């Protein structure tokens, strides 16, 4: 059914948003490029991107509401309905899932009494599953308002949401201190985080993320041998340890029999390369 026009913001709210929007738009040579941060800006006002917010973005950027809606519905970071103070996202992509992400998500759904993209009755927590938190080396990972909580378990994640609901101070594993979802949206719109010490606390990547960089720089790492499946890793004496640069193959990395290396078990009628 056709909808009535979106209601307007109250005059004082509109005036404040317009002033902030002009600051954002001035950063771009083409005003329509400011749409993404403007959507974060209106989300910081209501906690989600409402029809009123999209109408304001369209008006300020000389776009149609259809163009704005197409962008707002494409990106999952823009909420389309009221959300909680804390957006709890559980990664259920492959690695996190097999490491316990699915179990965490199921436990939180049961514990909070909500489903995916649903909010608790007190308006504190919105739960959702996320395809990837881009932190596979800390799996399973939960994010709260886009801050990392690494190496979670169903028990630790349950305690986490309980602390959020109770109003206790919760510290992310790494990154800036936690703030509300609306405050996070304003920061994503490009406005400075004015909390004392928040920027300095952001820090860098965790140690697990930097192993590849250390190897690329030529740093020596302590060798770690992964025992093949079905075998127990033996304690190595120092003289037994492989020298730096030696090959350490796990059962996952070891060469497998192929049609080229195992003529008795050819792969099929496909010819070898070059034939």
JSON list of N, CA, C and O in Angstrom, two decimals, residues 156-179:
[
{"chain": "A", "resi": 156, "resn": "UNK", "atom": "N", "xyz": [31.12, -16.90, 28.06]},
{"chain": "A", "resi": 156, "resn": "UNK", "atom": "CA", "xyz": [31.63, -15.52, 28.13]},
{"chain": "A", "resi": 156, "resn": "UNK", "atom": "C", "xyz": [30.70, -14.57, 27.38]},
{"chain": "A", "resi": 156, "resn": "UNK", "atom": "O", "xyz": [30.52, -13.42, 27.81]},
{"chain": "A", "resi": 157, "resn": "UNK", "atom": "N", "xyz": [30.11, -15.02, 26.28]},
{"chain": "A", "resi": 157, "resn": "UNK", "atom": "CA", "xyz": [29.19, -14.15, 25.54]},
{"chain": "A", "resi": 157, "resn": "UNK", "atom": "C", "xyz": [27.92, -13.89, 26.34]},
{"chain": "A", "resi": 157, "resn": "UNK", "atom": "O", "xyz": [27.36, -12.78, 26.30]},
{"chain": "A", "resi": 158, "resn": "UNK", "atom": "N", "xyz": [27.46, -14.89, 27.08]},
{"chain": "A", "resi": 158, "resn": "UNK", "atom": "CA", "xyz": [26.29, -14.71, 27.93]},
{"chain": "A", "resi": 158, "resn": "UNK", "atom": "C", "xyz": [26.58, -13.69, 29.02]},
{"chain": "A", "resi": 158, "resn": "UNK", "atom": "O", "xyz": [25.77, -12.81, 29.32]},
{"chain": "A", "resi": 159, "resn": "UNK", "atom": "N", "xyz": [27.75, -13.80, 29.62]},
{"chain": "A", "resi": 159, "resn": "UNK", "atom": "CA", "xyz": [28.14, -12.83, 30.66]},
{"chain": "A", "resi": 159, "resn": "UNK", "atom": "C", "xyz": [28.26, -11.44, 30.06]},
{"chain": "A", "resi": 159, "resn": "UNK", "atom": "O", "xyz": [27.91, -10.43, 30.70]},
{"chain": "A", "resi": 160, "resn": "UNK", "atom": "N", "xyz": [28.75, -11.36, 28.83]},
{"chain": "A", "resi": 160, "resn": "UNK", "atom": "CA", "xyz": [28.91, -10.07, 28.16]},
{"chain": "A", "resi": 160, "resn": "UNK", "atom": "C", "xyz": [27.57, -9.35, 28.01]},
{"chain": "A", "resi": 160, "resn": "UNK", "atom": "O", "xyz": [27.43, -8.18, 28.38]},
{"chain": "A", "resi": 161, "resn": "UNK", "atom": "N", "xyz": [26.56, -10.04, 27.49]},
{"chain": "A", "resi": 161, "resn": "UNK", "atom": "CA", "xyz": [25.27, -9.38, 27.29]},
{"chain": "A", "resi": 161, "resn": "UNK", "atom": "C", "xyz": [24.60, -9.07, 28.63]},
{"chain": "A", "resi": 161, "resn": "UNK", "atom": "O", "xyz": [23.91, -8.06, 28.77]},
{"chain": "A", "resi": 162, "resn": "UNK", "atom": "N", "xyz": [24.83, -9.92, 29.63]},
{"chain": "A", "resi": 162, "resn": "UNK", "atom": "CA", "xyz": [24.28, -9.64, 30.95]},
{"chain": "A", "resi": 162, "resn": "UNK", "atom": "C", "xyz": [24.88, -8.35, 31.52]},
{"chain": "A", "resi": 162, "resn": "UNK", "atom": "O", "xyz": [24.18, -7.53, 32.13]},
{"chain": "A", "resi": 163, "resn": "UNK", "atom": "N", "xyz": [26.18, -8.18, 31.33]},
{"chain": "A", "resi": 163, "resn": "UNK", "atom": "CA", "xyz": [26.84, -6.97, 31.82]},
{"chain": "A", "resi": 163, "resn": "UNK", "atom": "C", "xyz": [26.34, -5.73, 31.06]},
{"chain": "A", "resi": 163, "resn": "UNK", "atom": "O", "xyz": [26.16, -4.66, 31.66]},
{"chain": "A", "resi": 164, "resn": "UNK", "atom": "N", "xyz": [26.11, -5.87, 29.77]},
{"chain": "A", "resi": 164, "resn": "UNK", "atom": "CA", "xyz": [25.59, -4.74, 28.99]},
{"chain": "A", "resi": 164, "resn": "UNK", "atom": "C", "xyz": [24.21, -4.33, 29.49]},
{"chain": "A", "resi": 164, "resn": "UNK", "atom": "O", "xyz": [23.92, -3.14, 29.67]},
{"chain": "A", "resi": 165, "resn": "UNK", "atom": "N", "xyz": [23.36, -5.30, 29.71]},
{"chain": "A", "resi": 165, "resn": "UNK", "atom": "CA", "xyz": [22.00, -5.01, 30.17]},
{"chain": "A", "resi": 165, "resn": "UNK", "atom": "C", "xyz": [22.01, -4.41, 31.57]},
{"chain": "A", "resi": 165, "resn": "UNK", "atom": "O", "xyz": [21.23, -3.50, 31.89]},
{"chain": "A", "resi": 166, "resn": "UNK", "atom": "N", "xyz": [22.94, -4.86, 32.41]},
{"chain": "A", "resi": 166, "resn": "UNK", "atom": "CA", "xyz": [23.02, -4.36, 33.78]},
{"chain": "A", "resi": 166, "resn": "UNK", "atom": "C", "xyz": [23.68, -3.00, 33.88]},
{"chain": "A", "resi": 166, "resn": "UNK", "atom": "O", "xyz": [23.67, -2.38, 34.94]},
{"chain": "A", "resi": 167, "resn": "UNK", "atom": "N", "xyz": [24.27, -2.54, 32.77]},
{"chain": "A", "resi": 167, "resn": "UNK", "atom": "CA", "xyz": [24.92, -1.23, 32.79]},
{"chain": "A", "resi": 167, "resn": "UNK", "atom": "C", "xyz": [26.34, -1.25, 33.32]},
{"chain": "A", "resi": 167, "resn": "UNK", "atom": "O", "xyz": [26.90, -0.20, 33.64]},
{"chain": "A", "resi": 168, "resn": "UNK", "atom": "N", "xyz": [26.94, -2.44, 33.40]},
{"chain": "A", "resi": 168, "resn": "UNK", "atom": "CA", "xyz": [28.32, -2.53, 33.87]},
{"chain": "A", "resi": 168, "resn": "UNK", "atom": "C", "xyz": [29.29, -2.08, 32.78]},
{"chain": "A", "resi": 168, "resn": "UNK", "atom": "O", "xyz": [28.98, -2.15, 31.59]},
{"chain": "A", "resi": 169, "resn": "UNK", "atom": "N", "xyz": [30.45, -1.62, 33.20]},
{"chain": "A", "resi": 169, "resn": "UNK", "atom": "CA", "xyz": [31.48, -1.23, 32.23]},
{"chain": "A", "resi": 169, "resn": "UNK", "atom": "C", "xyz": [32.04, -2.49, 31.57]},
{"chain": "A", "resi": 169, "resn": "UNK", "atom": "O", "xyz": [32.44, -3.44, 32.24]},
{"chain": "A", "resi": 170, "resn": "UNK", "atom": "N", "xyz": [32.06, -2.47, 30.25]},
{"chain": "A", "resi": 170, "resn": "UNK", "atom": "CA", "xyz": [32.54, -3.61, 29.47]},
{"chain": "A", "resi": 170, "resn": "UNK", "atom": "C", "xyz": [33.68, -3.14, 28.59]},
{"chain": "A", "resi": 170, "resn": "UNK", "atom": "O", "xyz": [33.53, -2.14, 27.87]},
{"chain": "A", "resi": 171, "resn": "UNK", "atom": "N", "xyz": [34.80, -3.83, 28.64]},
{"chain": "A", "resi": 171, "resn": "UNK", "atom": "CA", "xyz": [35.97, -3.45, 27.86]},
{"chain": "A", "resi": 171, "resn": "UNK", "atom": "C", "xyz": [36.17, -4.39, 26.68]},
{"chain": "A", "resi": 171, "resn": "UNK", "atom": "O", "xyz": [36.24, -5.61, 26.87]},
{"chain": "A", "resi": 172, "resn": "UNK", "atom": "N", "xyz": [36.25, -3.86, 25.46]},
{"chain": "A", "resi": 172, "resn": "UNK", "atom": "CA", "xyz": [36.55, -4.72, 24.31]},
{"chain": "A", "resi": 172, "resn": "UNK", "atom": "C", "xyz": [37.92, -5.37, 24.45]},
{"chain": "A", "resi": 172, "resn": "UNK", "atom": "O", "xyz": [38.78, -4.89, 25.20]},
{"chain": "A", "resi": 173, "resn": "UNK", "atom": "N", "xyz": [38.12, -6.46, 23.73]},
{"chain": "A", "resi": 173, "resn": "UNK", "atom": "CA", "xyz": [39.42, -7.11, 23.73]},
{"chain": "A", "resi": 173, "resn": "UNK", "atom": "C", "xyz": [40.49, -6.18, 23.20]},
{"chain": "A", "resi": 173, "resn": "UNK", "atom": "O", "xyz": [41.62, -6.17, 23.68]},
{"chain": "A", "resi": 174, "resn": "UNK", "atom": "N", "xyz": [40.17, -5.42, 22.19]},
{"chain": "A", "resi": 174, "resn": "UNK", "atom": "CA", "xyz": [41.08, -4.46, 21.59]},
{"chain": "A", "resi": 174, "resn": "UNK", "atom": "C", "xyz": [40.25, -3.37, 20.95]},
{"chain": "A", "resi": 174, "resn": "UNK", "atom": "O", "xyz": [39.07, -3.55, 20.68]},
{"chain": "A", "resi": 175, "resn": "UNK", "atom": "N", "xyz": [40.85, -2.25, 20.72]},
{"chain": "A", "resi": 175, "resn": "UNK", "atom": "CA", "xyz": [40.11, -1.15, 20.12]},
{"chain": "A", "resi": 175, "resn": "UNK", "atom": "C", "xyz": [39.66, -0.14, 21.15]},
{"chain": "A", "resi": 175, "resn": "UNK", "atom": "O", "xyz": [40.03, -0.20, 22.33]},
{"chain": "A", "resi": 176, "resn": "UNK", "atom": "N", "xyz": [38.86, 0.81, 20.70]},
{"chain": "A", "resi": 176, "resn": "UNK", "atom": "CA", "xyz": [38.42, 1.91, 21.55]},
{"chain": "A", "resi": 176, "resn": "UNK", "atom": "C", "xyz": [37.43, 1.42, 22.61]},
{"chain": "A", "resi": 176, "resn": "UNK", "atom": "O", "xyz": [36.81, 0.38, 22.46]},
{"chain": "A", "resi": 177, "resn": "UNK", "atom": "N", "xyz": [37.28, 2.19, 23.68]},
{"chain": "A", "resi": 177, "resn": "UNK", "atom": "CA", "xyz": [36.27, 1.85, 24.68]},
{"chain": "A", "resi": 177, "resn": "UNK", "atom": "C", "xyz": [34.88, 1.80, 24.06]},
{"chain": "A", "resi": 177, "resn": "UNK", "atom": "O", "xyz": [34.60, 2.47, 23.06]},
{"chain": "A", "resi": 178, "resn": "UNK", "atom": "N", "xyz": [34.02, 1.02, 24.66]},
{"chain": "A", "resi": 178, "resn": "UNK", "atom": "CA", "xyz": [32.68, 0.84, 24.14]},
{"chain": "A", "resi": 178, "resn": "UNK", "atom": "C", "xyz": [31.83, 2.09, 24.37]},
{"chain": "A", "resi": 178, "resn": "UNK", "atom": "O", "xyz": [31.93, 2.75, 25.40]},
{"chain": "A", "resi": 179, "resn": "UNK", "atom": "N", "xyz": [31.02, 2.42, 23.39]},
{"chain": "A", "resi": 179, "resn": "UNK", "atom": "CA", "xyz": [30.05, 3.50, 23.54]},
{"chain": "A", "resi": 179, "resn": "UNK", "atom": "C", "xyz": [28.71, 3.04, 22.97]},
{"chain": "A", "resi": 179, "resn": "UNK", "atom": "O", "xyz": [28.61, 1.93, 22.45]}
]
